[in-house]
Short mmCIF file of C-alpha atoms and ligand atoms in Angstrom, two decimals:
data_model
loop_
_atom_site.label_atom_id
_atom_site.label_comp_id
_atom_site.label_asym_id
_atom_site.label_seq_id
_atom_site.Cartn_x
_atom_site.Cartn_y
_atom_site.Cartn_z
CA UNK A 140 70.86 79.21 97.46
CA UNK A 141 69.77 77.93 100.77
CA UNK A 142 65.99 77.44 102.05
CA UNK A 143 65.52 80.17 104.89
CA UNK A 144 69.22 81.89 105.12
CA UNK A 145 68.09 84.90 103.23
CA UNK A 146 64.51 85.90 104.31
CA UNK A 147 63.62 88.61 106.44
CA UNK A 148 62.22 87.91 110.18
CA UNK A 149 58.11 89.45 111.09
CA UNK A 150 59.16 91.18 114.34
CA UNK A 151 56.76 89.34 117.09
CA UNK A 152 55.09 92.45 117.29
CA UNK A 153 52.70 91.81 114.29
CA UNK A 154 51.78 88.52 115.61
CA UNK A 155 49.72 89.29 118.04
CA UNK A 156 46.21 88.21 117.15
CA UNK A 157 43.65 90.39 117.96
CA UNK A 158 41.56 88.18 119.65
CA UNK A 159 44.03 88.23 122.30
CA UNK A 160 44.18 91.89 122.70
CA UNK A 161 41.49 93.73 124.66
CA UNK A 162 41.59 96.68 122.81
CA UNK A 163 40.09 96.81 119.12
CA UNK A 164 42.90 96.44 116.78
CA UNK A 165 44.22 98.99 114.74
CA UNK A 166 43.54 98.03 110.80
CA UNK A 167 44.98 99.06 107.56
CA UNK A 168 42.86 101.26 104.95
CA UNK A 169 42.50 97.25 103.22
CA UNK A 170 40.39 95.37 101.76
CA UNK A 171 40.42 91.60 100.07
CA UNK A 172 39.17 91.28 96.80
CA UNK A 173 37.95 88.97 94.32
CA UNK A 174 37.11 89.04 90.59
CA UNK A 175 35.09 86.27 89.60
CA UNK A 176 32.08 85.81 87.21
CA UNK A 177 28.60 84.46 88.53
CA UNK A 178 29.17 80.84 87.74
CA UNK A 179 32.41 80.95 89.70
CA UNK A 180 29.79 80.68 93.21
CA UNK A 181 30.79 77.72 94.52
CA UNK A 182 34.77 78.18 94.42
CA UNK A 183 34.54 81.42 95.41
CA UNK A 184 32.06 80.59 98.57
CA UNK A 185 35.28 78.41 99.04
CA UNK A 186 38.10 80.46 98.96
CA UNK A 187 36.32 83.40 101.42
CA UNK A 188 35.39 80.52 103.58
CA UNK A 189 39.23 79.17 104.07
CA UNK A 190 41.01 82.89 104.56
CA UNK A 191 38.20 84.00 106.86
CA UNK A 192 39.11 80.63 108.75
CA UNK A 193 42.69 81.26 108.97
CA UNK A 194 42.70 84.95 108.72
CA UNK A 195 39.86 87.46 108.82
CA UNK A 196 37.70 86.59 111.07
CA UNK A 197 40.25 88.18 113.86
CA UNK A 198 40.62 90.77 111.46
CA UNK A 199 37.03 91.30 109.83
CA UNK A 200 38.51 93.39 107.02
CA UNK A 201 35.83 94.10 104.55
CA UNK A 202 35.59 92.35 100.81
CA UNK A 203 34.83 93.38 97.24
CA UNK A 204 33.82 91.36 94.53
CA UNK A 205 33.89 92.52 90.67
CA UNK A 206 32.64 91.20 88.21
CA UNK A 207 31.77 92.75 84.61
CA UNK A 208 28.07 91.61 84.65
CA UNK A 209 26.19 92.36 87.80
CA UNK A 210 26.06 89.37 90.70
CA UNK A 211 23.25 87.16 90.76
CA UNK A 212 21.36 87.25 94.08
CA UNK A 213 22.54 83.68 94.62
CA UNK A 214 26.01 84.65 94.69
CA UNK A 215 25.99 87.99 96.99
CA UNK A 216 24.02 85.88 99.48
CA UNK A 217 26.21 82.57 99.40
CA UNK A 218 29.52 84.78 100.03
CA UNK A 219 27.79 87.29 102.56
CA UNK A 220 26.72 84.60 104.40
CA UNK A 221 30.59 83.33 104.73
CA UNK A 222 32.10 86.75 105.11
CA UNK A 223 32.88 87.69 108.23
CA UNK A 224 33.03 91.49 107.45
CA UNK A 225 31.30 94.14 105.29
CA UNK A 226 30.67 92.84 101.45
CA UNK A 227 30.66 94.70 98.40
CA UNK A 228 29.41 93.72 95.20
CA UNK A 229 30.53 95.82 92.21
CA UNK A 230 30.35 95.96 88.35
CA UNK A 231 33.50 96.73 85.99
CA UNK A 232 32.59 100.18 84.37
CA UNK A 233 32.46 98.96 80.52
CA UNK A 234 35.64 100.59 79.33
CA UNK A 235 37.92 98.89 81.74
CA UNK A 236 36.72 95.50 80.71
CA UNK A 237 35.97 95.34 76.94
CA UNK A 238 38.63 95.30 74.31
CA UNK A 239 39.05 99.05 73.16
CA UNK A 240 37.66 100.32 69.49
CA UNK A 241 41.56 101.46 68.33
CA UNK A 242 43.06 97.88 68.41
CA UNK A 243 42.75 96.23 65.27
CA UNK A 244 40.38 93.36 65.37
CA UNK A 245 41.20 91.46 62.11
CA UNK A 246 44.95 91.86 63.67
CA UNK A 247 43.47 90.40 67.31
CA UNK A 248 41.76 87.83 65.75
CA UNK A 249 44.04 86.37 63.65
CA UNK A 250 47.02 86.55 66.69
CA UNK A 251 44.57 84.36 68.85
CA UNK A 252 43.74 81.93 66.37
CA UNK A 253 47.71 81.46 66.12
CA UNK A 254 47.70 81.11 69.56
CA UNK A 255 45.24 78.36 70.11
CA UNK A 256 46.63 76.51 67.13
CA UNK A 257 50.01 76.72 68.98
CA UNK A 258 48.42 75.08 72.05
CA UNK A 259 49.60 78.38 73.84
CA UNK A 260 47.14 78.44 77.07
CA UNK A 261 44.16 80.82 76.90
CA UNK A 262 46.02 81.84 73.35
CA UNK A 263 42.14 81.70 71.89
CA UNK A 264 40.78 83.56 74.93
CA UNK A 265 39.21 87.03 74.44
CA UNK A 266 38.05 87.42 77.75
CA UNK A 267 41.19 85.82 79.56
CA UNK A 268 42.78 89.04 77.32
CA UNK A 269 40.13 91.35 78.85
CA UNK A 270 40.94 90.13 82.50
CA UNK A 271 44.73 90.52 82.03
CA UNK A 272 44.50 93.97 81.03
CA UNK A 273 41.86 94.70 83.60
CA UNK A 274 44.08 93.23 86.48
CA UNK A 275 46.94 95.06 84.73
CA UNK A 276 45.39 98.49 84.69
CA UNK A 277 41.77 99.05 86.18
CA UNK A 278 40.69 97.31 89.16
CA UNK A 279 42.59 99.61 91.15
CA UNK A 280 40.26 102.26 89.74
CA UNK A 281 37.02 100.72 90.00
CA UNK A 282 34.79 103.51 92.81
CA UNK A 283 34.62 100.77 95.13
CA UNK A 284 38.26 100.84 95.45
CA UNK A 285 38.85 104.30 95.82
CA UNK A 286 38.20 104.10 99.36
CA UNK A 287 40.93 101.69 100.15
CA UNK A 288 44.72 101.94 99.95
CA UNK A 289 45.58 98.47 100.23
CA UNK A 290 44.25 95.06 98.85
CA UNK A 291 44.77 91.35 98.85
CA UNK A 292 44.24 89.42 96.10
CA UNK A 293 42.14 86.25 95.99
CA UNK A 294 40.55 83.94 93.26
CA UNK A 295 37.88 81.04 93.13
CA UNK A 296 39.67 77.86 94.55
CA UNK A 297 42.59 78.68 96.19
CA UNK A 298 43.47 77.43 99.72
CA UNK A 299 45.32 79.20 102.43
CA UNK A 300 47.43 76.01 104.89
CA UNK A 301 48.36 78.00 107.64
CA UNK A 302 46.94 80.24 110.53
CA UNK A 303 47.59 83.92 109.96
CA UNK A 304 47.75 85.27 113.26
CA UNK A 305 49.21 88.55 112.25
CA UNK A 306 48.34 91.50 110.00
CA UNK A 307 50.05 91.50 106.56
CA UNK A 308 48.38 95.18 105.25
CA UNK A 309 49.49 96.63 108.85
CA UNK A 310 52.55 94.36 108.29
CA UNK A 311 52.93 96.00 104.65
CA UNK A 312 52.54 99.72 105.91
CA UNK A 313 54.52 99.66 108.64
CA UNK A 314 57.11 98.65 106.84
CA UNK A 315 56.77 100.61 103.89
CA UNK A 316 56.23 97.77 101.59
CA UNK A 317 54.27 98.07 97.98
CA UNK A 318 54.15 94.51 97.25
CA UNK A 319 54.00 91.07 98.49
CA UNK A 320 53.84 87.28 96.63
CA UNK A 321 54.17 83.78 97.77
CA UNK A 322 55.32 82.02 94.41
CA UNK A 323 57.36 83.31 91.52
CA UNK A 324 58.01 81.46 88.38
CA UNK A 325 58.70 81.98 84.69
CA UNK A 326 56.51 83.40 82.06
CA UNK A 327 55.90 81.62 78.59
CA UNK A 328 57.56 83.67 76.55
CA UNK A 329 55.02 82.90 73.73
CA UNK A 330 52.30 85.21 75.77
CA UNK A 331 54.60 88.15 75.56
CA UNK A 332 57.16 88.17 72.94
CA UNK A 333 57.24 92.03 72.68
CA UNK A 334 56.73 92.77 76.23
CA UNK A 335 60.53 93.25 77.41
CA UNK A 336 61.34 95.49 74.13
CA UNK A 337 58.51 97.10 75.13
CA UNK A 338 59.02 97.87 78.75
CA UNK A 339 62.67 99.21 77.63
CA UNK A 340 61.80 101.30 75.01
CA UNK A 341 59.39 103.53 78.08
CA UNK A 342 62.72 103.22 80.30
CA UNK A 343 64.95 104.56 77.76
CA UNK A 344 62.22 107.10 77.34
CA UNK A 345 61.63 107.85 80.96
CA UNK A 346 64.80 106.86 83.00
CA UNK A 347 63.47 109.18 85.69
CA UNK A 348 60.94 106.33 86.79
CA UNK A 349 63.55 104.19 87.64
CA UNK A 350 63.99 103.38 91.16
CA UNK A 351 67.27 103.60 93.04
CA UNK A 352 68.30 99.71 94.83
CA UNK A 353 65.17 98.27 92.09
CA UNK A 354 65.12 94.82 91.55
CA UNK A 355 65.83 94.53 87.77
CA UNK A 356 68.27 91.69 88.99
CA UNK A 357 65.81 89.29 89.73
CA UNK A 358 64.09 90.10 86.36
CA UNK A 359 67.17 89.90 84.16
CA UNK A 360 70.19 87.38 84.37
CA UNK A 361 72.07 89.65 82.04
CA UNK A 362 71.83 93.21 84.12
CA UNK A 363 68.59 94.27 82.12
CA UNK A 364 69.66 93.36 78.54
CA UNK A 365 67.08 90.58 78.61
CA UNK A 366 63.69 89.42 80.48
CA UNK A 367 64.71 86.06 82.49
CA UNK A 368 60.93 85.70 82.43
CA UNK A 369 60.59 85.35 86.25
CA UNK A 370 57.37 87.32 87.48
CA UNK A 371 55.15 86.90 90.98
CA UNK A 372 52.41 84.59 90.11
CA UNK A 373 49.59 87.82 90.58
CA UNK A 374 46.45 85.26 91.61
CA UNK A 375 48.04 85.94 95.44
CA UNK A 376 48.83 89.95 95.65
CA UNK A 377 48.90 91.84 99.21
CA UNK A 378 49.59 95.52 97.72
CA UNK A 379 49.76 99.08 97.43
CA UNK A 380 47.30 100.78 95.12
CA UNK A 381 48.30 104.07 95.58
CA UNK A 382 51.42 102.36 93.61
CA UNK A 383 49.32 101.40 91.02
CA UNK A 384 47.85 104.80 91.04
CA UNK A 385 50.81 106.69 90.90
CA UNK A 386 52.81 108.99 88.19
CA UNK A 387 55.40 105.72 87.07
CA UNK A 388 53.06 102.86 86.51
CA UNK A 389 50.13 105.11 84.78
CA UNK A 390 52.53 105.77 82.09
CA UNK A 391 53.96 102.71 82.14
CA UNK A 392 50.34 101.17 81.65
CA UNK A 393 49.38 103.51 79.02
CA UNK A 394 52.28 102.61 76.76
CA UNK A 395 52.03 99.02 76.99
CA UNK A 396 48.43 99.71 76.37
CA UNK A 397 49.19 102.09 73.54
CA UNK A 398 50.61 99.10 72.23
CA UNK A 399 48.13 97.04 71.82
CA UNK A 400 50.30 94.05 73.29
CA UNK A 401 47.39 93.01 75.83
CA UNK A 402 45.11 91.77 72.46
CA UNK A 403 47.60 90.98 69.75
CA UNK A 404 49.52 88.84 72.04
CA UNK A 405 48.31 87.54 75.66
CA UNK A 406 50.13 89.85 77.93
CA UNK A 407 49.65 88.77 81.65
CA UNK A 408 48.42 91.12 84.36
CA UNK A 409 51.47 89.05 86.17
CA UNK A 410 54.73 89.99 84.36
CA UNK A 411 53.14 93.37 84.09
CA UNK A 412 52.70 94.39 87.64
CA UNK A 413 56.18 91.79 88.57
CA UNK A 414 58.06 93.69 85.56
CA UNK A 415 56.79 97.50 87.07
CA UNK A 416 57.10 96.79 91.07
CA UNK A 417 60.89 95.36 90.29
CA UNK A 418 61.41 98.74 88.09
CA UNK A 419 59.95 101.61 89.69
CA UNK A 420 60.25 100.59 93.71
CA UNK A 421 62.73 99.79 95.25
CA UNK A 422 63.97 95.80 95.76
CA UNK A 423 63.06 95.92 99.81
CA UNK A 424 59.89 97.29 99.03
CA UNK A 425 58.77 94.02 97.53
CA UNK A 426 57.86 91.22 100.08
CA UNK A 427 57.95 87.19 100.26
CA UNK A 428 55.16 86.10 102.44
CA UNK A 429 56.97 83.03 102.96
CA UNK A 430 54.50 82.61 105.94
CA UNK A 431 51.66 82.61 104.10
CA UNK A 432 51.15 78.89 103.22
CA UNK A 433 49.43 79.21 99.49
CA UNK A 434 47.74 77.10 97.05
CA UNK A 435 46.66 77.88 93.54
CA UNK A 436 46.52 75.05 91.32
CA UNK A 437 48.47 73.47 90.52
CA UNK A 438 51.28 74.68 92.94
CA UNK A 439 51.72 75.44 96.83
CA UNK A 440 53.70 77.78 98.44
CA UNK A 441 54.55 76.11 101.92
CA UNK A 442 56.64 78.19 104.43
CA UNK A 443 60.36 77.30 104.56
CA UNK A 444 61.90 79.66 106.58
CA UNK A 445 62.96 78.44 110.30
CA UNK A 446 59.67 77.34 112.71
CA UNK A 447 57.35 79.30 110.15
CA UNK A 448 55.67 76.06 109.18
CA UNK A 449 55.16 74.81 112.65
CA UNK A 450 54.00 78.35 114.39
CA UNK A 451 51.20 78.55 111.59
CA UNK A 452 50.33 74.74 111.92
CA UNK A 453 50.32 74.64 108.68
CA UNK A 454 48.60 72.06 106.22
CA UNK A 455 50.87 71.84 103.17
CA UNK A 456 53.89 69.84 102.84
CA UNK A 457 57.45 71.84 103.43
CA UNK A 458 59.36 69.44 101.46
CA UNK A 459 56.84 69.55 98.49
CA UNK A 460 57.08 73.52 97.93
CA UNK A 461 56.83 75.25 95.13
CA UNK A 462 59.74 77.24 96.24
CA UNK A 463 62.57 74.32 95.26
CA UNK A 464 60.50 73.29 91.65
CA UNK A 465 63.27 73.78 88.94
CA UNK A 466 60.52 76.28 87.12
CA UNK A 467 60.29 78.75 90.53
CA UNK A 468 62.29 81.83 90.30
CA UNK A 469 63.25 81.30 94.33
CA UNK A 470 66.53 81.32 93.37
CA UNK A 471 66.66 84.46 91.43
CA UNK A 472 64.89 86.81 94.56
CA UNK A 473 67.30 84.53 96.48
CA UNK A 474 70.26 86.21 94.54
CA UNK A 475 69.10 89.79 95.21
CA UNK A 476 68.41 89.85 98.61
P1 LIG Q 269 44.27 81.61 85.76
O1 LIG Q 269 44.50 81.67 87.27
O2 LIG Q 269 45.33 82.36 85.01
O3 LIG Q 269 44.09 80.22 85.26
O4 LIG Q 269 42.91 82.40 85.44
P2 LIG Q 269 41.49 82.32 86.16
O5 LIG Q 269 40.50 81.66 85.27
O6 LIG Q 269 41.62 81.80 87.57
O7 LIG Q 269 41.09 83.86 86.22
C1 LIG Q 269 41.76 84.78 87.03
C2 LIG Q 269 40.76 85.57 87.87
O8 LIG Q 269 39.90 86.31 87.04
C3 LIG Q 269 39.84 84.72 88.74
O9 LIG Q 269 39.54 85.47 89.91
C4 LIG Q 269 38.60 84.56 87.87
O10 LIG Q 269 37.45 84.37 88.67
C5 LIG Q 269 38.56 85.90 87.17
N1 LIG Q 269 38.02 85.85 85.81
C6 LIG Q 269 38.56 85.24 84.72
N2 LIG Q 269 37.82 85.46 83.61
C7 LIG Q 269 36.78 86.22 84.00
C8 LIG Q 269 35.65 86.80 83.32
O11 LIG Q 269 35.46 86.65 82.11
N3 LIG Q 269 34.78 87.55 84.08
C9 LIG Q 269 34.97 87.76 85.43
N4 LIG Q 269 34.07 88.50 86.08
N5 LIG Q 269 36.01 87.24 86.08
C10 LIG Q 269 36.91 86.48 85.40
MN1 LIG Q 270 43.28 81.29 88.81
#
């Protein structure tokens, strides 16, 4: 594969920033939002701060914050005094956070001492557990979020290197996207060792769901047989919810759920939403913000693709991207485009 031969152009239409416009620019039914626990304040404070630099405060799309204990006054008045647009604060109803009565705890116990002992990151974790099957299956319908359509996913401590002078949601809709990553990189199979037998037991089950043109090719080396492990790292997510929402993926949650898969092994919110959008839409429907210069730790997403690097004056490196690490799955959405 070769860096930028394959990606698809933004039309100059989108990037016209709005603060060049004279009339109010249309937005997208969007919103960003972030789940993050009280004590996260001071990354968080961070990570609004950056994308408001090099994004919304052109925009001034509105946030939400969740969080399964309610927000300390410190916290909603650090981040509303960052945000450049409306803020809301909301709690995770009970049920979509807490692990439910049905699984078997003696089972979920002993599966996460196995995994700690195996050194198997957040193997131990009961709440990292809770968050992946929240992110998996309820944000999306937290009341807060009924009122949007669209959302983009951010997290404590991430950075954003470049200037985002166009609108990704209006991008997104216009172009009749569901869902759009910067990196993509393998799972450890230890965290999901079921998952794949899983996901084609509900396919041979419900064949209907699968989309014509999907992009099982970039999730299987072998035509479907077997999980390749690639997903889209789900920390950066600019998507649909009325995907999420719809008649495919609610069954498809509720029988990995059924399953129990999300306690009794460490199923990631990531390989579940990667494994779904590559099933059920169709491949052009999924899209690589390669513009979007992205940093989670410990890896950076830093635009390859022709003058993209020097139009957003970008901060990261180009030759240090994630995108040409022997662990990124570039290659394999290289293969299917
Ligand atoms: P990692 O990126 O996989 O290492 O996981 P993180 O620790 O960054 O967690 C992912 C997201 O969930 C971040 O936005 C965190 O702030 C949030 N998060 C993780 N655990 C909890 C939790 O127990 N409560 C809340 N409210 N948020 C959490
Ligand atoms: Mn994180």
């Amino acid at each position: 594969w070769s860096a930028g031969s394959t990606l698809e152009e933004i039309p100059d239409k989108y990037y016209i920033a709005p603060e060049h416009n004279v009339t109010q620019p249309r937005r997208a039914n969007a919103t960003i939002l972030m789940l993050a626990r009280n004590s996260d304040a001071d990354s968080a404070v961070k990570s609004v701060r950056e994308l408001e630099d090099k994004f919304n405060r052109k925009y001034k799309y509105p946030w939400v914050f969740l969080n399964e204990e309610p927000f300390s006054e410190e916290f909603k008045k650090r981040i509303s005094n960052v945000a450049s647009g409306e803020v809301h604060f909301g709690l995770v109803p009970h049920d979509h956070w807490f692990q439910p009565d049905w699984i078997d705890e003696e089972k979920a116990t002993a599966a996460r001492k196995k995994m700690e002992d195996d050194h198997i990151i957040y193997g131990g974790s009961l709440s990292y557990r809770n968050m992946c099957r929240f992110n998996s299956g309820f944000f999306y319908r937290n009341p807060i979020l009924q009122n949007y359509r669209w959302y983009w996913r951010v997290e404590p401590d991430v950075h954003f290197h470049c200037e985002i002078d166009y609108d990704p949601f209006l991008y997104m809709e216009e172009n009749d996207k569901v869902y759009g990553f910067t990196i993509t990189m393998y799972e450890y199979l230890a965290t999901i060792p079921t998952l794949w037998d899983t996901v084609q037991k509900f396919i041979k089950e419900n064949p209907q769901y699968l989309a014509p043109e999907n992009a099982v090719n970039y999730l299987s080396d072998d035509g479907g047989k077997s999980f390749n492990l690639c997903h889209f790292w789900s920390n950066f997510e600019i998507a649909d919810m009325n995907f999420w929402r719809g008649e495919a993926y609610s069954k498809f949650f509720d029988y990995l759920d059924a399953t129990g898969g999300f306690y009794y092994e460490r199923w990631g919110d990531a390989p579940v939403h990667s494994i779904a959008v590559s099933l059920f839409a169709r491949k052009n429907q999924i899209h690589f913000f390669d513009d979007i210069g992205y940093e989670h730790n410990p890896y950076t997403h830093c635009p390859r693709g022709a003058g993209k690097w020097e139009k957003g004056k970008c901060s990261c490196n180009p030759d240090r991207s994630f995108d040409y690490d022997g662990y990124s799955c570039m290659k394999q959405w290289d293969r299917i485009q």
